[in-house]
Coordinates of C-alpha atoms in Angstrom, one line a residue:
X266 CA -5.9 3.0 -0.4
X267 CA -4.1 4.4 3.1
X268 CA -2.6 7.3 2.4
X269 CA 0.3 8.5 4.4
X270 CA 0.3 12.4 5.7
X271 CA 3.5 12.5 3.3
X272 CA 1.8 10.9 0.4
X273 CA -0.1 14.1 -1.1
X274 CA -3.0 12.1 -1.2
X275 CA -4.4 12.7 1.6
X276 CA -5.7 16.3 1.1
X277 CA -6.8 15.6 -2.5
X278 CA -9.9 14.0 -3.8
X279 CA -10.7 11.9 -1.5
X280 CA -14.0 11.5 -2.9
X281 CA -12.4 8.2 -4.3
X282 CA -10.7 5.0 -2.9
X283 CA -8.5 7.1 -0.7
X284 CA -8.9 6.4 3.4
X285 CA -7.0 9.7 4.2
X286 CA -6.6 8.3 7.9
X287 CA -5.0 5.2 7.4
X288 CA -2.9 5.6 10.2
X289 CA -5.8 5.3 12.7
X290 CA -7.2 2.7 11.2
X291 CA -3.9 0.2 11.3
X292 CA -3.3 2.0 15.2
X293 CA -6.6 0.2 16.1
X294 CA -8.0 -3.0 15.9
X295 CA -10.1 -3.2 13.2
X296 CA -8.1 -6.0 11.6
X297 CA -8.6 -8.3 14.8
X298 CA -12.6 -7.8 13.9
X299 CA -12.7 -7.8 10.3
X300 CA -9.6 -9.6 9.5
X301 CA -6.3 -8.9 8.0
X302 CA -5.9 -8.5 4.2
X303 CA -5.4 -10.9 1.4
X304 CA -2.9 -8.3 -0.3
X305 CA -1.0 -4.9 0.9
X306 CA 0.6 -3.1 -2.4
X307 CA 2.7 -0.4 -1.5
X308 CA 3.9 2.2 -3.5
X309 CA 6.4 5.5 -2.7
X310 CA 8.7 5.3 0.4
X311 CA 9.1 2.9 2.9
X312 CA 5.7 3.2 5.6
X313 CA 7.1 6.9 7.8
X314 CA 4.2 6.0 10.8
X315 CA 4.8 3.6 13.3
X316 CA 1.6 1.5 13.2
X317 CA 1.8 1.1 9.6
X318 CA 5.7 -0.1 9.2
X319 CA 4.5 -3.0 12.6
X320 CA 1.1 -3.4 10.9
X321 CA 2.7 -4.9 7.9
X322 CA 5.2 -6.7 9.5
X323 CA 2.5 -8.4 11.8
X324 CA 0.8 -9.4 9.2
X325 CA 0.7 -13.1 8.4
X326 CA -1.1 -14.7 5.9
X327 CA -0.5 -11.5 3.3
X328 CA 0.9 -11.6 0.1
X329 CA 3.4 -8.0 -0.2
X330 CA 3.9 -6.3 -3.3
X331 CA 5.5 -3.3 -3.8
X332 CA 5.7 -1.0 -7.4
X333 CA 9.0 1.4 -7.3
X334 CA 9.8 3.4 -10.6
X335 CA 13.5 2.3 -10.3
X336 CA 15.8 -0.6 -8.6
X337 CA 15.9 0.6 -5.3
X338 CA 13.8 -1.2 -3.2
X339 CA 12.0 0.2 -0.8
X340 CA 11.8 -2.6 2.5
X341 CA 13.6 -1.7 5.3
X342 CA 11.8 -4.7 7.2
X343 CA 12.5 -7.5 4.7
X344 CA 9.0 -8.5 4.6
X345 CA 8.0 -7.9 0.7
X346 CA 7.3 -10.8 -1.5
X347 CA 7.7 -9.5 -5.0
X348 CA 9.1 -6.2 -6.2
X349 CA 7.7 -4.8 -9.1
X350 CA 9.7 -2.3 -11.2
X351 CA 7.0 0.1 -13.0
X352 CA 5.9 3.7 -13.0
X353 CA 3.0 3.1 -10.3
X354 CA 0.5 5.5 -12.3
X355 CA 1.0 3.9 -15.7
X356 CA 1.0 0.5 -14.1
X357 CA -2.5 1.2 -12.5
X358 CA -3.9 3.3 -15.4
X359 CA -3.2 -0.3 -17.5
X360 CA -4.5 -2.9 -15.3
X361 CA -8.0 -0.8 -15.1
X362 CA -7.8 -0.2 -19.3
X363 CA -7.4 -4.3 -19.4
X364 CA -9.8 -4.7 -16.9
X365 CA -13.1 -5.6 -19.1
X366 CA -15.4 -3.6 -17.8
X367 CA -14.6 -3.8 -13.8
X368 CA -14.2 -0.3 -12.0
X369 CA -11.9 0.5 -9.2
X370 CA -13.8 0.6 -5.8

C-alpha cells in the first residue's frame, strides 16, 4: 500500500503493508525494471502528488478499482474501471475474514 503524505498512514505503523514513500517510488523507475502492476485500488481522494495522479494514468495494461464510502466518485482523470461503493475498512476487514486462511502481505 502507497500512502500519500495526506493519508494518515504514513506516520503510523508502518511495520505493515504500508510503503510510506510511495511517492518516490512512482517518481522513479522501478516500474520500467520490475514491471507495472496487475491492479492499482485506490481509496480516499483523488492521487494530491504529481507522479502518482501520471503514474496511474500511464499505466496500461492495469485493471483500476477504486472503494469510496459514498456516490461521489473520486477520478478526475477518467481512467478507473470499476467503482466500488463500500466503507473501505469494513470492505477490507471482510475480504481477509473470507479469505480461508491467506494473510495480508
Amino acid at each position: 500500500m502507497l500512502a500519500e503524505p495526506t493519508s494518515g498512514l504514513r506516520f503510523g505503523d508502518l511495520s505493515g503493508p504500508v510503503i510510506g514513500t510511495g511517492d518516490f517510488l512512482v517518481d522513479s523507475n522501478l516500474y520500467d525494471v520490475v514491471g507495472e502492476p496487475d491492479l492499482i485500488v485506490h481509496t480516499g481522494e483523488a492521487p494530491l502528488n504529481w507522479a502518482a495522479r501520471a503514474f496511474v494514468e500511464q499505466t496500461s495494461d492495469v485493471e483500476r478499482i477504486s472503494i469510496q464510502p459514498h456516490v461521489q466518485r473520486r477520478d478526475p482523470n477518467h481512467v478507473v474501471d470499476h467503482h466500488v461503493i463500500a466503507d473501505e475498512r469494513r470492505l477490507f476487514e471482510a475480504m481477509l475474514e473470507t479469505s480461508h486462511g491467506f494473510e495480508a502481505t
